[in-house]
Structure formats: C-alpha cells, structure tokens
Tab-separated table of C-alpha atoms and ligand atoms in Angstrom:
chain	number	residue	atom	x	y	z
A	1	UNK	CA	-12.592	12.286	-7.700
A	2	UNK	CA	-8.976	10.905	-7.418
A	3	UNK	CA	-8.373	7.341	-6.504
A	4	UNK	CA	-4.608	6.836	-6.524
A	5	UNK	CA	-2.783	3.666	-5.714
A	6	UNK	CA	0.607	4.308	-4.296
A	7	UNK	CA	2.486	1.250	-5.120
A	8	UNK	CA	5.805	-0.468	-4.252
A	9	UNK	CA	7.639	-2.981	-2.186
A	10	UNK	CA	7.801	-2.880	1.729
A	11	UNK	CA	10.117	-0.038	2.687
A	12	UNK	CA	9.768	1.843	-0.604
A	13	UNK	CA	8.383	4.866	1.279
A	14	UNK	CA	4.849	4.541	0.315
A	15	UNK	CA	3.544	5.486	3.855
A	16	UNK	CA	5.731	8.602	4.192
A	17	UNK	CA	4.809	9.830	0.706
A	18	UNK	CA	1.185	8.964	0.922
A	19	UNK	CA	0.829	11.036	4.175
A	20	UNK	CA	2.432	14.027	2.400
A	21	UNK	CA	0.404	13.550	-0.788
A	22	UNK	CA	-2.826	13.190	1.178
A	23	UNK	CA	-2.158	16.471	2.865
A	24	UNK	CA	-1.266	18.295	-0.316
A	25	UNK	CA	-4.060	17.067	-2.473
A	26	UNK	CA	-6.736	16.819	0.340
A	27	UNK	CA	-7.172	13.037	-0.046
A	28	UNK	CA	-7.953	10.426	2.472
A	29	UNK	CA	-5.041	8.080	3.022
A	30	UNK	CA	-5.911	4.388	3.581
A	31	UNK	CA	-3.190	2.074	4.522
A	32	UNK	CA	-4.340	-1.456	5.044
A	33	UNK	CA	-1.142	-2.282	7.034
A	34	UNK	CA	-2.042	0.572	9.470
A	35	UNK	CA	-5.579	-0.757	9.725
A	36	UNK	CA	-4.399	-4.240	10.562
A	37	UNK	CA	-1.990	-2.791	13.211
A	38	UNK	CA	-4.857	-0.826	14.655
A	39	UNK	CA	-7.027	-4.008	14.910
A	40	UNK	CA	-4.047	-5.722	16.561
A	41	UNK	CA	-3.687	-2.861	18.998
A	42	UNK	CA	-7.379	-3.143	19.929
A	43	UNK	CA	-7.159	-6.914	20.223
A	44	UNK	CA	-10.015	-7.604	17.858
A	45	UNK	CA	-10.660	-10.942	16.486
A	46	UNK	CA	-9.628	-9.646	12.977
A	47	UNK	CA	-6.397	-8.269	14.445
A	48	UNK	CA	-5.531	-11.608	15.993
A	49	UNK	CA	-6.142	-13.467	12.768
A	50	UNK	CA	-4.148	-10.798	10.735
A	51	UNK	CA	-1.160	-10.949	13.170
A	52	UNK	CA	-0.413	-14.537	12.585
A	53	UNK	CA	0.052	-13.867	8.819
A	54	UNK	CA	1.878	-10.498	9.343
A	55	UNK	CA	4.520	-11.835	11.727
A	56	UNK	CA	5.448	-14.333	9.197
A	57	UNK	CA	5.629	-11.832	6.311
A	58	UNK	CA	2.794	-13.409	4.524
A	59	UNK	CA	-0.329	-11.635	3.025
A	60	UNK	CA	-3.556	-11.570	5.102
A	61	UNK	CA	-6.302	-13.425	3.205
A	62	UNK	CA	-8.079	-11.420	0.552
A	63	UNK	CA	-11.627	-11.786	2.002
A	64	UNK	CA	-10.504	-10.178	5.244
A	65	UNK	CA	-8.555	-7.424	3.577
A	66	UNK	CA	-11.101	-6.444	0.960
A	67	UNK	CA	-13.963	-6.226	3.306
A	68	UNK	CA	-11.855	-3.996	5.660
A	69	UNK	CA	-10.821	-1.732	2.877
A	70	UNK	CA	-14.381	-1.408	1.550
A	71	UNK	CA	-15.587	-0.487	5.073
A	72	UNK	CA	-12.992	2.241	5.398
A	73	UNK	CA	-13.873	3.892	2.099
A	74	UNK	CA	-17.560	3.706	2.945
A	75	UNK	CA	-16.750	5.414	6.227
A	76	UNK	CA	-15.318	8.445	4.391
A	77	UNK	CA	-18.415	9.505	2.240
A	78	UNK	CA	-17.272	13.110	1.902
A	79	UNK	CA	-13.802	12.407	0.722
A	80	UNK	CA	-12.508	14.219	-2.292
A	81	UNK	CA	-10.618	11.105	-3.127
A	82	UNK	CA	-8.331	8.352	-1.650
A	83	UNK	CA	-4.713	7.307	-1.660
A	84	UNK	CA	-4.570	3.532	-1.306
A	85	UNK	CA	-1.234	2.550	0.403
A	86	UNK	CA	-0.513	-1.177	0.489
A	87	UNK	CA	-3.618	-2.154	-1.314
A	88	UNK	CA	-4.320	-3.789	-3.738
A	89	UNK	CA	-1.545	-6.493	-3.271
A	90	UNK	CA	-3.072	-9.408	-5.235
A	91	UNK	CA	-5.100	-9.626	-8.578
A	92	UNK	CA	-8.394	-10.569	-6.583
A	93	UNK	CA	-7.860	-7.404	-4.718
A	94	UNK	CA	-7.499	-5.336	-7.903
A	95	UNK	CA	-10.586	-6.864	-9.266
A	96	UNK	CA	-12.598	-6.350	-6.072
A	97	UNK	CA	-11.404	-2.645	-6.010
A	98	UNK	CA	-12.278	-2.005	-9.582
A	99	UNK	CA	-15.784	-3.644	-9.055
A	100	UNK	CA	-16.303	-1.689	-5.783
A	101	UNK	CA	-15.314	1.722	-7.317
A	102	UNK	CA	-17.431	0.997	-10.356
A	103	UNK	CA	-20.498	0.365	-8.354
A	104	UNK	CA	-20.088	3.939	-7.023
A	105	UNK	CA	-19.463	5.358	-10.577
A	106	UNK	CA	-15.803	5.707	-10.065
A	107	UNK	CA	-12.503	4.073	-11.009
A	108	UNK	CA	-8.828	3.911	-10.098
A	109	UNK	CA	-7.362	7.190	-11.516
A	110	UNK	CA	-3.641	5.952	-11.545
A	111	UNK	CA	-1.111	3.756	-9.957
A	112	UNK	CA	2.275	5.144	-9.091
A	113	UNK	CA	5.015	2.782	-8.202
A	114	UNK	CA	8.102	3.764	-6.214
A	115	UNK	CA	11.224	1.863	-7.537
A	116	UNK	CA	13.819	0.898	-4.892
A	117	UNK	CA	16.669	-1.625	-5.012
A	118	UNK	CA	16.101	-4.850	-2.818
A	119	UNK	CA	19.206	-4.300	-0.664
A	120	UNK	CA	18.227	-0.688	0.085
A	121	UNK	CA	14.794	-2.038	1.097
A	122	UNK	CA	16.392	-4.419	3.511
A	123	UNK	CA	18.578	-1.655	4.958
A	124	UNK	CA	15.625	0.741	5.327
A	125	UNK	CA	13.404	-1.825	6.975
A	126	UNK	CA	16.121	-3.009	9.530
A	127	UNK	CA	16.754	0.623	10.334
A	128	UNK	CA	12.923	1.363	10.776
A	129	UNK	CA	12.664	-1.604	12.958
A	130	UNK	CA	14.816	-0.036	15.603
A	131	UNK	CA	11.992	2.148	16.618
A	132	UNK	CA	8.917	1.360	14.594
A	133	UNK	CA	7.791	-1.232	17.128
A	134	UNK	CA	6.818	-3.470	14.256
A	135	UNK	CA	7.844	-7.013	14.695
A	136	UNK	CA	7.927	-7.664	10.931
A	137	UNK	CA	10.624	-4.957	10.636
A	138	UNK	CA	12.923	-6.576	13.254
A	139	UNK	CA	13.853	-9.842	11.628
A	140	UNK	CA	15.799	-9.853	8.354
A	141	UNK	CA	14.294	-13.322	7.435
A	142	UNK	CA	10.795	-11.919	7.745
A	143	UNK	CA	11.898	-8.721	5.817
A	144	UNK	CA	13.215	-10.851	2.921
A	145	UNK	CA	10.076	-12.926	2.954
A	146	UNK	CA	7.972	-9.794	2.621
A	147	UNK	CA	10.047	-8.746	-0.412
A	148	UNK	CA	9.677	-12.292	-1.913
A	149	UNK	CA	6.018	-12.215	-1.395
A	150	UNK	CA	5.892	-8.808	-3.125
A	151	UNK	CA	7.880	-10.042	-6.071
A	152	UNK	CA	5.620	-13.255	-6.406
A	153	UNK	CA	2.087	-12.035	-5.365
A	154	UNK	CA	2.050	-8.230	-5.653
A	155	UNK	CA	4.114	-7.314	-8.833
A	156	UNK	CA	1.180	-8.609	-11.065
A	157	UNK	CA	-0.914	-5.771	-9.718
A	158	UNK	CA	1.395	-3.400	-11.602
A	159	UNK	CA	0.797	-5.372	-14.883
A	160	UNK	CA	-2.931	-5.381	-14.249
A	161	UNK	CA	-3.121	-1.526	-14.108
A	162	UNK	CA	-0.495	-1.224	-16.857
A	163	UNK	CA	-2.958	-2.992	-19.115
A	164	UNK	CA	-5.474	-0.278	-18.345
A	165	UNK	CA	-2.894	2.318	-19.271
A	166	UNK	CA	-2.665	3.948	-15.971
A	167	UNK	CA	0.576	2.575	-14.285
A	168	UNK	CA	3.516	4.971	-13.780
A	169	UNK	CA	6.871	4.406	-12.139
A	170	UNK	CA	9.217	6.892	-10.408
A	171	UNK	CA	12.475	6.418	-8.645
A	172	UNK	CA	11.910	5.842	-4.911
A	173	UNK	CA	15.629	6.446	-3.858
A	174	UNK	CA	17.030	9.774	-2.873
A	175	UNK	CA	15.778	12.528	-0.542
A	176	UNK	CA	12.195	12.322	0.588
A	177	UNK	CA	11.532	15.780	-0.568
A	178	UNK	CA	12.922	15.043	-4.021
A	179	UNK	CA	10.778	12.025	-4.379
A	180	UNK	CA	7.697	14.000	-3.277
A	181	UNK	CA	8.475	16.545	-5.831
A	182	UNK	CA	8.495	13.986	-8.558
A	183	UNK	CA	5.231	12.576	-7.196
A	184	UNK	CA	3.676	16.029	-6.980
A	185	UNK	CA	4.609	16.677	-10.675
A	186	UNK	CA	3.109	13.325	-11.819
A	187	UNK	CA	-0.081	14.068	-9.603
A	188	UNK	CA	-0.413	17.590	-11.008
A	189	UNK	CA	-0.662	16.021	-14.534
A	190	UNK	CA	-3.195	13.533	-13.365
A	191	UNK	CA	-5.618	15.813	-11.469
B	1	AMP	P1	2.464	-2.727	5.355
B	1	AMP	O1	2.257	-1.844	6.497
B	1	AMP	O2	1.757	-2.245	4.160
B	1	AMP	O3	3.944	-3.080	5.150
B	1	AMP	O4	1.722	-4.262	5.668
B	1	AMP	C1	2.130	-4.922	6.761
B	1	AMP	C2	1.591	-6.312	6.606
B	1	AMP	O5	0.133	-6.147	6.627
B	1	AMP	C3	1.880	-7.012	5.418
B	1	AMP	O6	3.101	-7.732	5.415
B	1	AMP	C4	0.614	-7.897	5.241
B	1	AMP	O7	0.829	-9.171	6.112
B	1	AMP	C5	-0.544	-7.284	5.861
B	1	AMP	N1	-1.155	-6.411	4.725
B	1	AMP	C6	-1.265	-5.118	4.575
B	1	AMP	N2	-1.989	-4.737	3.473
B	1	AMP	C7	-2.264	-6.050	2.885
B	1	AMP	C8	-3.036	-6.386	1.670
B	1	AMP	N3	-3.508	-5.461	0.889
B	1	AMP	N4	-3.204	-7.668	1.450
B	1	AMP	C9	-2.778	-8.684	2.286
B	1	AMP	N5	-2.159	-8.424	3.361
B	1	AMP	C10	-1.845	-7.070	3.793
C-alpha cells in the first residue's frame, strides 16, 4: 500500500500533479483544501468555520483538519493507497497521520516536495485566481500570507519526514508533463 505525501507551497502544482499521479498509480487523491471547499459549498458548520481561516490565508485548526482527513481515509476502505495533497501542514498533523496509519498497520511511504520560487508562486496563484473562483487566489496580500504561513508552519513537515529518511525534492518549475515525468520516475522507484 502506497501512502504518498505530495508536498510544496501553495501554487506549486500539487493538485494538478496529484490528480495525474492518482490516475496513473490507481491511488485515491485526498486534498484537504478541496474537502474544505466542498464543505463551504454545502454550507456546513465545518465549512463556515474553515472559511474564516481560509479567506485570511491562515491554516484551519488541526483538530478540525485531522478528523476530516481520517474520515475520508476511512471512507475509502478498498483503496490501493492514497496521495495526500495539502496534508499534513503542521507537526501535530504529521504525528496524527503517523499514529493513524500505524493503527492500520501502515505508514507514510514517501514525501515528495515540489520546489518553486516564491515570485513564480505569486504569479501562478494570481493567474489561477482569474478563473478558479477561489477568494484566496484573488488577493495578493492573502497569497503572500499563505506563502508565509507555509514557510513558518509547514516547512517543518519536510524536516519531520527527512528525519525518517523518506523526504524527496524535485523541481516544480517547467512544463507540467516534464514535472510529471520526474514524479513518475521517483514513484516507480518507490512502488
Ligand atoms: P489548498 O487548497 O491546499 O491551497 O488549501 C486552501 C486552504 O485550506 C489553506 O490555505 C488552509 O486555510 C486550508 N487547509 C487546507 N489543508 C489544510 C491543512 N492540512 N491544515 C490546515 N488548513 C488547511
């Protein structure tokens, strides 16, 4: 069973690449951002709570995020494996994921980080904001805040899995197909 964390800052292409990888390797793609946006769309209590954090570029509290992720994994009992996109984003989320997978006799197989320059991220996100319908992609201040939150709260996730010897980095700039090819080579060496 493969449990891959696709890692990187907002706008690094995690969502696009995770969709393609899930298809190629027959894995279930779980994006916590997408799950929150679906809750917002359904106007649930969780969605309303999450929106207040997301619109400002802050992280949604761990207890909400971890429970939602675990429910989604549990709802996919027949999965051959998972790609986690946008999760974990904090050390408590890493610890919760490790404990949760261990309780099922599993573990995180690998983390792959997509490396993209900050100014390229801002450019990509502003461009995506023109038609993504995401309020957090429309405002450059919020975009820069999300990158700062990533630098401060999320980069320790890489170090956490590096200490386990399972963190990898690949360049996230260039053509989508080129990046996908590098990811595929790395995945082939992992599966
Ligand atoms: P994303 O779609 O991954 O860019 O996530 C959009 C927003 O959802 C983030 O800026 C956070 O506010 C929230 N979010 C998504 N995943 C997480 C997570 N693992 N922990 C906390 N907040 C999250």
